[in-house]
Amino acid sequence: MPANPSSESHSQLTLSHVTKRFSGRAGLVTAVEDITLQVKEGEFLVLVGPSGCGKSTLLSLLAGLEQVDEGSIKLDGADVVEPGRDRLVMFQQDALFPWLDALENVLFGLRLKPGLTDAERTEAARYYLDLVGLADKEKAHPHELSGGMRQRVALARSLAPNPRVLLMDEPFSALDALTRDQLYGDIQKIFTQRKKTIVLVTHNIREAVCLGDRVVLLSPNPGRIRQVFNIDLPRPRRINDPALATLAADITTALSAHLAEPKEGLV
Amino acid sequence: MKPPRALVPVVIGLLILGGWEWFVRSGRVDDVLVPAPTQIGEWFWSALRDGSLASATWVTMRRLMIGFIIGAAIGIPVGALCARSSLARDTIGILSLGLQTLPSVCWVPVAIIAFGQNEAAVLFVVVMGTVWAVVIAVQESVLSVQPLYLRAAMTMGSRGWHLWTRVIFPAALPGIISGLKQGWAFAWRSLMAAEIFVVILSGFGLGSLLHAGRELLRMDQVVGVMLVVVGVGLLADLIFFSPIERWLRRSRGLER
C-alpha cells in the first residue's frame, strides 16, 4: 500500500454516513445505511457481500448514477452528484457498444475528453488496447471477441480517459474460471503499473482477497459495513495461493457469523 | 448434385404460368375476365414501348419517395420525443397507436376535402399512412435501448445531443430500420389507395393506370399493373431495406 504521510488530506474518495433508499413493492427499502469509508489514493478497495447487501448500489452512488439520500460522497473534496470522467465504471457484462469496433469503443470516452488532438486520442486508445493485450483486435466488433476479450476492451475503455478512480461492478462474474484467473493477473499488473485507485464490487470472497488492499465486508438488509480486512499478501497474488485461500475462508466464516442463514455463491 | 435453391421457385413459377396459359387458351374461361400470361405480356410490352408504364412508375415512385421521406422526417423526431417524455407518450404516442390502425384509404376523403384533387392530397395520404408506424417503431426501439449502454456512456461524459446521436440512435437503429421498412410498406399501400381514388390531373401514376384499366374493362392492364406494383414493392425490399437490415444484424453479431 502506498504510504500517505497525511492520509486525511490525500484521502481522495470519502463516503460519510451514506444512506440510500429505494421505493419497492413493499414500500421504502433501505439499500445501504450509514456507510462511512475512505478510499486512499492508489488503493485497491473491494466491496464484498452477498446479494442484497447494496454493494452495487454503493458503486452506482460512487459513479454518480444514483444520488445519496443521506450523507455525502466526496472526491477530492467535491460532492459527487453526477456521472463524471473522473470516475469511470467497468460494468458487469457487455456494456461495450456493439455498433463500434474495439478501438472505437476505447475511443468513445477519449473523444469526450477535451484538450486532446485526434491523433493523441487514437494513440492513447491503441496504448490501452495494447496494455490489455488486444493490440491486434482493434478492428474487431464486440461479438467477434470472447467474453474475456470483451471485458479487456471494457477495461481499456474505462482506463483510457485516465480517471481518478476506476469503479468495477462485478466485471468477472460472467467469465469462465480460466479467463477470470488471467484477468486477475492483468488487473494486478495494471494496478501496480498505473497506481490507479480502484473500487471493485464482487460477491466472490476469494476474488476480493486476491485483488484488494482492503476488503470491506457488507451485510444485507440493510447494507451496512460489517468488517474491514487489510490484505497484506504480496503481489502479484494467485487465486490458488493457499495463504489467500485461508484468508478467504476466515472472511467467509466472519460473514457466516453475521448472517442468520448463509447465502449461496459466496465462495 | 442438389439444384440451386433459386431454381425451385422459378421452375414452379413457370409451371404455373404454363398451366394458366393453357387453361385460358383452351377456352374454358373468357379471356376478357381472365387474360392469359401472354396477353398480360403483350400489354406490358406495349405500355413499355409507348412510355406510359415508365412515366406512371416514375410519377408514383416520386410521390412515394417524397411522402415517405416527409413521413420519416416527421416520425423519427416525434417518436424520439415520445420515448423521452411520458407526456408525449401518453398523448402523441397513444394517438399514433390509434391512427396506425386506421386503414390509410380512410384519409382519402379528408385529403380531398382539405386539399382538393391534387398532388397535395396524394402526399397527405401517403404521409398519414407512413408517419404513425414510424413514430411507434422509433418510440419502442428507443425505449428498449439497454440501460447499461446509457449508464456506460453517461459515466464517460456523454449527455444530451451526444448521447442521442452516438448511443441511443445507433443502439435503436435496427428497430428504427424495421419501423421505416414498415412505414415504407404502409406508404406504398396508401399511395395506391390515393392514386385510385384521387383522380388528379397533375400526374398519371400506377394507381391511375390501374383505375383506367378498370374503366376500359382491360383485365390484362389491371393484372399487369398489379404485377408491377408487386415488383416495385419487392425491389424496394430486396435492394434497399433487406441489405441494410442484414448489414446491421451482421455487424452486431446477430446473424452470420
XYZ file of C-alpha atoms in Angstrom:
523
model
C 0.000 0.000 0.000
C 1.473 3.405 -0.862
C 2.371 5.342 2.240
C 0.464 8.566 2.747
C 2.036 10.839 5.344
C -1.120 12.886 5.793
C -3.800 10.446 4.836
C -6.616 12.842 5.757
C -5.798 15.428 3.113
C -4.804 12.866 0.495
C -7.755 10.645 1.077
C -9.430 11.334 -2.206
C -12.719 9.432 -2.118
C -14.727 9.891 1.038
C -18.094 8.449 1.944
C -19.655 9.750 5.102
C -22.868 8.334 6.563
C -24.191 7.388 3.143
C -27.745 6.104 3.102
C -29.759 5.187 0.020
C -33.377 4.054 -0.127
C -35.461 2.748 -2.978
C -39.213 2.563 -3.170
C -40.043 -1.045 -3.889
C -43.215 -3.074 -3.863
C -43.019 -3.475 -0.086
C -42.627 0.260 0.450
C -39.335 2.011 1.096
C -36.334 -0.327 1.094
C -33.040 0.789 2.575
C -30.336 -0.434 0.210
C -27.349 0.928 2.106
C -27.295 2.523 5.512
C -24.788 4.763 7.234
C -21.725 3.811 5.195
C -18.617 5.711 6.185
C -15.480 4.867 4.275
C -12.333 6.437 2.926
C -10.613 5.196 -0.184
C -6.976 6.207 -0.271
C -5.039 7.374 -3.264
C -3.762 4.362 -5.202
C -5.704 1.896 -3.081
C -7.471 -1.201 -4.374
C -10.617 -1.408 -2.298
C -13.031 -4.287 -2.626
C -16.641 -4.207 -1.503
C -17.793 -7.741 -0.911
C -21.010 -9.228 0.344
C -23.989 -11.400 -0.551
C -26.673 -10.249 -2.952
C -28.860 -7.575 -1.451
C -26.078 -6.043 0.603
C -26.203 -2.895 -1.509
C -22.700 -3.178 -2.919
C -23.781 -2.426 -6.461
C -25.932 0.443 -5.211
C -22.881 1.814 -3.477
C -20.926 1.641 -6.720
C -23.732 3.435 -8.607
C -23.623 6.134 -5.957
C -19.856 6.467 -6.380
C -20.330 6.638 -10.141
C -22.930 9.375 -9.664
C -25.563 7.324 -11.490
C -27.674 7.424 -8.318
C -27.944 10.116 -5.665
C -27.472 9.635 -1.929
C -30.487 10.189 0.316
C -28.414 10.990 3.368
C -24.750 11.648 3.965
C -22.262 12.620 1.313
C -19.733 11.284 -1.168
C -16.782 13.499 -1.967
C -13.988 13.081 -4.473
C -11.058 15.420 -3.829
C -13.345 17.483 -1.639
C -16.077 17.976 -4.252
C -19.503 16.388 -3.886
C -20.278 13.540 -6.261
C -23.647 14.424 -7.772
C -23.498 13.180 -11.348
C -21.539 10.788 -13.548
C -18.127 12.121 -14.451
C -14.998 11.198 -16.332
C -13.026 11.204 -13.071
C -14.873 8.026 -12.004
C -15.196 5.512 -14.806
C -17.046 2.260 -14.457
C -16.256 -1.170 -15.797
C -19.605 -2.934 -15.829
C -20.809 -6.423 -15.066
C -21.287 -7.700 -18.587
C -21.362 -6.414 -22.087
C -21.560 -2.694 -21.765
C -19.441 -2.343 -24.885
C -21.252 -0.721 -27.777
C -21.915 -3.460 -30.352
C -22.011 -0.978 -33.250
C -18.408 0.123 -32.647
C -15.212 -1.857 -33.059
C -12.776 -2.324 -30.183
C -10.733 0.776 -30.982
C -13.823 2.955 -31.382
C -15.192 1.642 -28.091
C -12.000 2.668 -26.325
C -12.076 5.997 -28.155
C -15.628 6.732 -27.005
C -14.624 8.162 -23.642
C -11.456 9.726 -25.044
C -13.434 11.639 -27.658
C -15.403 13.266 -24.851
C -12.250 14.345 -23.090
C -11.346 17.903 -24.051
C -7.886 19.185 -24.794
C -6.637 16.304 -26.904
C -5.981 16.096 -30.623
C -7.477 13.202 -32.578
C -4.016 11.751 -33.061
C -3.393 11.807 -29.307
C -6.737 10.141 -28.693
C -6.042 7.360 -31.163
C -2.561 6.904 -29.723
C -3.959 6.634 -26.197
C -6.645 4.163 -27.292
C -4.026 1.985 -29.008
C -1.804 2.191 -25.933
C -4.564 0.893 -23.646
C -5.661 -1.812 -26.061
C -2.034 -2.904 -26.110
C -1.901 -2.762 -22.311
C -4.764 -5.271 -22.077
C -3.126 -7.417 -24.737
C -5.530 -6.727 -27.588
C -3.419 -4.573 -29.899
C -4.257 -6.867 -32.814
C -8.008 -6.757 -32.206
C -8.702 -3.063 -32.696
C -10.901 -3.633 -35.743
C -12.914 -6.450 -34.135
C -16.503 -5.809 -33.108
C -17.584 -6.974 -29.635
C -19.393 -10.044 -30.992
C -16.183 -11.214 -32.634
C -14.377 -11.253 -29.281
C -14.586 -13.776 -26.466
C -16.155 -12.807 -23.146
C -12.723 -12.315 -21.615
C -11.529 -10.166 -24.510
C -14.681 -8.070 -24.305
C -14.046 -7.374 -20.639
C -10.453 -6.487 -21.517
C -11.712 -3.951 -24.042
C -14.095 -2.658 -21.383
C -11.138 -2.309 -19.032
C -9.156 -0.419 -21.674
C -12.187 1.788 -22.328
C -12.510 2.764 -18.686
C -8.760 3.261 -18.215
C -8.135 5.275 -21.377
C -9.562 8.651 -20.251
C -7.334 8.271 -17.185
C -9.975 8.558 -14.440
C -9.075 9.399 -10.833
C -10.943 6.311 -9.694
C -11.785 3.129 -11.552
C -15.039 1.542 -10.418
C -15.594 -2.122 -11.226
C -19.035 -3.678 -10.921
C -18.553 -7.467 -10.785
C -16.659 -7.373 -14.076
C -15.547 -11.010 -13.874
C -18.828 -12.628 -12.862
C -19.823 -13.768 -16.351
C -16.429 -15.244 -17.244
C -15.164 -18.800 -17.014
C -12.628 -19.607 -14.291
C -9.607 -19.748 -16.569
C -10.289 -16.409 -18.237
C -11.015 -14.928 -14.845
C -7.659 -16.041 -13.436
C -5.896 -14.446 -16.390
C -7.753 -11.213 -15.845
C -6.881 -11.196 -12.128
C -3.267 -11.224 -13.237
C -3.816 -8.486 -15.814
C -5.669 -6.237 -13.404
C -2.980 -6.573 -10.763
C -0.283 -5.840 -13.311
C -2.088 -2.716 -14.496
C -2.874 -1.690 -10.923
C 0.771 -1.964 -9.908
C 1.994 -0.211 -13.057
C -0.523 2.609 -13.193
C -1.100 3.172 -9.457
C -4.795 3.609 -10.118
C -7.326 3.918 -7.316
C -9.784 1.074 -7.802
C -13.061 0.197 -6.131
C -14.264 -3.285 -7.030
C -17.607 -4.822 -6.174
C -17.894 -8.597 -6.045
C -19.699 -11.412 -4.285
C -16.653 -13.651 -4.639
C -14.574 -13.504 -1.456
C -11.552 -15.240 -2.989
C -11.556 -12.702 -5.778
C -11.758 -9.950 -3.177
C -8.772 -11.275 -1.264
C -6.836 -11.852 -4.468
C -7.245 -8.277 -5.680
C -7.849 -5.985 -2.737
C -5.559 -3.997 -0.479
C -8.572 -3.727 1.745
C -11.728 -5.809 1.723
C -14.896 -4.245 3.083
C -17.424 -6.847 4.091
C -21.038 -5.720 3.764
C -24.079 -7.449 5.205
C -27.563 -7.189 3.765
C -30.962 -5.800 4.793
C -29.982 -3.017 5.035
C -26.486 -2.872 3.552
C -24.041 -1.996 6.280
C -20.306 -2.338 6.770
C -19.660 -5.419 8.880
C -15.926 -5.663 8.970
C -12.882 -4.360 7.161
C -9.937 -6.632 6.376
C -6.477 -5.452 5.421
C -4.900 -7.850 2.963
C -1.136 -7.741 3.264
C -0.293 -10.584 0.921
C 2.453 -9.721 -1.558
C 1.563 -9.037 -5.181
C 1.135 -10.456 -7.682
C -1.256 -12.791 -5.939
C -2.529 -16.012 -7.403
C -6.090 -17.083 -6.769
C -4.969 -20.616 -5.841
C -2.377 -19.482 -3.318
C -3.017 -21.386 -0.011
C -2.432 -18.292 2.156
C -5.036 -16.475 0.106
C -7.471 -19.360 0.435
C -7.031 -19.407 4.213
C -7.711 -15.695 4.459
C -10.768 -16.043 2.247
C -12.048 -18.838 4.463
C -11.631 -16.597 7.530
C -13.670 -13.855 5.892
C -16.321 -16.337 4.852
C -16.549 -17.505 8.453
C -16.845 -13.917 9.622
C -19.634 -13.322 7.153
C -21.488 -16.514 8.041
C -21.412 -15.479 11.673
C -23.220 -12.276 10.729
C -25.858 -13.956 8.672
C -28.703 -15.934 10.117
C -28.627 -18.228 7.127
C -25.595 -18.277 4.860
C -26.454 -17.262 1.338
C -25.294 -19.092 -1.741
C -22.469 -18.127 -4.011
C -20.144 -16.561 -1.507
C -17.009 -18.585 -2.038
C -25.903 -32.643 -57.012
C -28.680 -30.579 -55.493
C -30.151 -27.924 -57.789
C -29.572 -24.338 -56.622
C -32.272 -23.148 -54.277
C -33.265 -20.216 -56.501
C -34.200 -22.655 -59.250
C -37.153 -24.144 -57.360
C -39.438 -21.068 -57.328
C -38.501 -20.340 -60.961
C -39.444 -23.817 -62.156
C -42.661 -23.874 -60.135
C -43.500 -20.345 -61.328
C -43.015 -21.367 -64.959
C -45.173 -24.451 -64.472
C -47.988 -22.350 -63.008
C -47.725 -19.788 -65.821
C -47.753 -22.572 -68.416
C -50.803 -24.172 -66.862
C -52.555 -20.815 -66.712
C -51.775 -20.099 -70.380
C -53.069 -23.488 -71.434
C -56.203 -23.117 -69.312
C -57.148 -19.755 -70.865
C -56.300 -20.835 -74.425
C -58.370 -23.974 -74.116
C -61.412 -21.697 -73.998
C -62.681 -22.815 -70.607
C -62.791 -19.168 -69.403
C -63.439 -15.852 -71.116
C -60.066 -14.164 -71.737
C -61.672 -10.779 -71.054
C -62.142 -11.927 -67.478
C -59.011 -13.999 -67.174
C -56.274 -12.845 -69.532
C -53.524 -15.306 -70.365
C -49.951 -14.552 -69.270
C -49.032 -13.814 -72.885
C -51.839 -11.249 -73.132
C -50.571 -9.536 -69.994
C -47.112 -9.706 -71.518
C -48.408 -8.022 -74.668
C -49.931 -5.198 -72.647
C -46.731 -4.891 -70.686
C -44.681 -4.669 -73.864
C -46.925 -2.051 -75.463
C -47.061 0.004 -72.258
C -43.307 -0.112 -72.124
C -42.953 0.948 -75.745
C -45.362 3.889 -75.614
C -43.674 5.031 -72.383
C -46.906 5.098 -70.360
C -45.686 2.478 -67.891
C -42.341 4.162 -67.315
C -43.896 7.579 -66.809
C -46.593 6.197 -64.482
C -43.970 4.314 -62.452
C -41.848 7.447 -62.273
C -44.775 9.596 -61.093
C -45.672 7.006 -58.468
C -42.122 6.492 -57.235
C -41.585 10.219 -56.929
C -44.731 10.594 -54.821
C -43.749 7.601 -52.752
C -40.245 8.877 -52.076
C -41.411 12.384 -51.181
C -44.245 11.109 -48.980
C -42.072 8.534 -47.304
C -39.256 10.983 -46.635
C -41.683 13.529 -45.161
C -43.304 10.801 -43.065
C -39.966 9.540 -41.786
C -38.673 13.068 -41.200
C -41.700 13.758 -39.008
C -41.967 10.280 -37.495
C -38.379 9.857 -36.287
C -38.130 13.003 -34.144
C -41.705 12.645 -32.899
C -41.027 9.009 -31.966
C -37.866 10.072 -30.164
C -39.842 12.738 -28.327
C -42.429 10.144 -27.293
C -39.663 7.919 -25.955
C -38.148 10.762 -23.998
C -41.229 12.343 -22.483
C -44.027 10.385 -20.876
C -46.333 13.317 -21.520
C -45.713 12.991 -25.263
C -46.057 9.213 -24.986
C -49.416 9.491 -23.252
C -50.704 11.936 -25.852
C -48.977 11.663 -29.252
C -47.945 8.074 -28.594
C -51.436 6.852 -27.880
C -52.830 8.909 -30.764
C -50.268 7.306 -33.082
C -51.191 3.858 -31.890
C -54.830 4.592 -32.666
C -54.246 6.225 -36.030
C -51.867 3.453 -37.080
C -54.792 1.052 -37.017
C -56.799 3.332 -39.315
C -56.629 1.990 -42.888
C -54.944 4.733 -44.851
C -57.660 4.789 -47.519
C -59.811 6.424 -44.817
C -57.628 9.518 -45.158
C -58.648 9.947 -48.806
C -61.963 11.756 -48.169
C -60.241 14.034 -45.658
C -57.488 14.781 -48.139
C -59.858 15.541 -50.990
C -61.976 17.872 -48.881
C -58.967 19.605 -47.377
C -56.723 19.873 -50.435
C -58.879 19.152 -53.471
C -57.995 16.753 -56.269
C -54.301 17.484 -56.400
C -50.790 16.379 -55.591
C -51.012 17.675 -52.010
C -53.942 15.358 -51.321
C -51.955 12.325 -52.500
C -48.906 13.293 -50.447
C -51.088 13.882 -47.407
C -52.488 10.361 -47.634
C -49.026 8.854 -48.032
C -47.620 10.818 -45.107
C -50.570 9.836 -42.906
C -50.030 6.233 -43.904
C -46.326 6.353 -43.028
C -45.884 8.587 -40.057
C -47.731 6.712 -37.286
C -45.963 3.412 -37.856
C -42.625 5.214 -37.815
C -43.484 7.123 -34.628
C -44.391 3.925 -32.819
C -41.405 1.942 -34.083
C -38.968 4.698 -33.129
C -40.594 5.154 -29.731
C -40.460 1.439 -28.982
C -36.922 0.905 -30.183
C -35.588 3.911 -28.282
C -37.371 2.764 -25.126
C -35.866 -0.690 -25.425
C -32.260 0.512 -25.678
C -30.267 -1.293 -22.985
C -29.997 0.962 -19.918
C -26.461 -0.371 -19.466
C -25.336 1.421 -22.646
C -26.745 4.668 -21.326
C -25.100 4.227 -17.945
C -21.758 3.420 -19.543
C -21.989 6.388 -21.911
C -23.022 8.765 -19.147
C -20.108 7.840 -16.904
C -17.830 8.659 -19.839
C -19.371 12.114 -20.013
C -21.920 11.663 -22.785
C -25.033 13.810 -22.393
C -27.870 15.306 -24.414
C -27.239 15.537 -28.135
C -24.096 13.428 -27.968
C -25.909 10.697 -26.038
C -28.752 10.713 -28.566
C -26.649 10.667 -31.711
C -23.790 8.425 -30.543
C -25.563 5.952 -28.286
C -29.350 5.981 -28.355
C -29.800 6.150 -32.139
C -27.094 3.628 -33.015
C -28.452 1.280 -30.350
C -32.027 1.726 -31.577
C -31.107 1.628 -35.268
C -32.173 -1.963 -36.020
C -35.632 -1.219 -34.618
C -35.791 2.121 -36.417
C -34.917 0.478 -39.744
C -37.655 -2.140 -39.275
C -40.003 0.710 -38.461
C -39.009 2.547 -41.638
C -39.498 -0.632 -43.637
C -42.982 -0.975 -42.207
C -43.569 2.723 -42.859
C -42.497 2.178 -46.463
C -44.942 -0.693 -46.856
C -47.730 1.446 -45.423
C -46.743 4.366 -47.660
C -46.915 2.095 -50.694
C -50.403 0.852 -49.784
C -51.595 4.376 -49.004
C -50.286 5.710 -52.275
C -52.131 3.072 -54.302
C -55.334 3.900 -52.447
C -54.780 7.586 -53.055
C -53.986 7.176 -56.742
C -57.023 5.019 -57.341
C -59.402 7.313 -55.501
C -57.982 10.757 -56.086
C -58.479 11.456 -59.752
C -55.956 14.132 -60.437
C -54.603 15.880 -63.436
C -51.161 16.596 -62.095
C -49.770 13.152 -62.735
C -50.755 9.760 -64.009
C -49.370 7.150 -61.615
C -49.594 3.375 -61.418
C -52.787 3.610 -59.379
C -54.350 5.787 -62.052
C -53.241 3.281 -64.665
C -54.958 0.561 -62.664
C -58.060 2.679 -62.363
C -58.015 3.352 -66.113
C -57.749 -0.381 -66.749
C -60.916 -0.885 -64.786
C -62.771 1.835 -66.701
C -61.719 0.282 -70.002
C -62.506 -3.234 -68.796
C -58.916 -4.151 -69.629
C -58.172 -7.022 -67.306
C -54.732 -7.523 -68.886
C -53.824 -3.959 -67.927
C -55.267 -4.325 -64.415
C -53.358 -7.530 -63.727
C -50.233 -6.154 -65.417
C -50.196 -3.022 -63.248
C -50.791 -5.136 -60.166
C -47.733 -7.191 -61.055
C -45.686 -4.011 -61.491
C -46.892 -2.812 -58.074
C -45.812 -6.102 -56.506
C -42.476 -5.884 -58.322
C -41.740 -2.361 -57.114
C -42.552 -3.339 -53.531
C -40.348 -6.410 -53.728
C -37.487 -4.484 -55.305
C -37.543 -1.819 -52.612
C -37.260 -4.560 -50.039
C -34.605 -6.534 -51.876
C -32.306 -3.707 -52.894
C -32.850 -1.292 -50.029
C -34.227 -2.497 -46.713
C -33.067 -6.090 -46.586
C -29.393 -5.309 -47.258
C -29.408 -2.606 -44.573
C -31.053 -4.917 -42.078
C -28.694 -7.750 -42.892
C -25.663 -5.496 -42.621
C -26.856 -4.172 -39.251
C -27.524 -7.620 -37.875
C -24.255 -8.975 -39.162
C -22.112 -6.134 -37.876
C -23.560 -6.710 -34.419
C -23.223 -10.437 -34.491
C -26.936 -11.158 -34.516
C -26.620 -13.089 -37.760
C -23.787 -14.775 -39.576
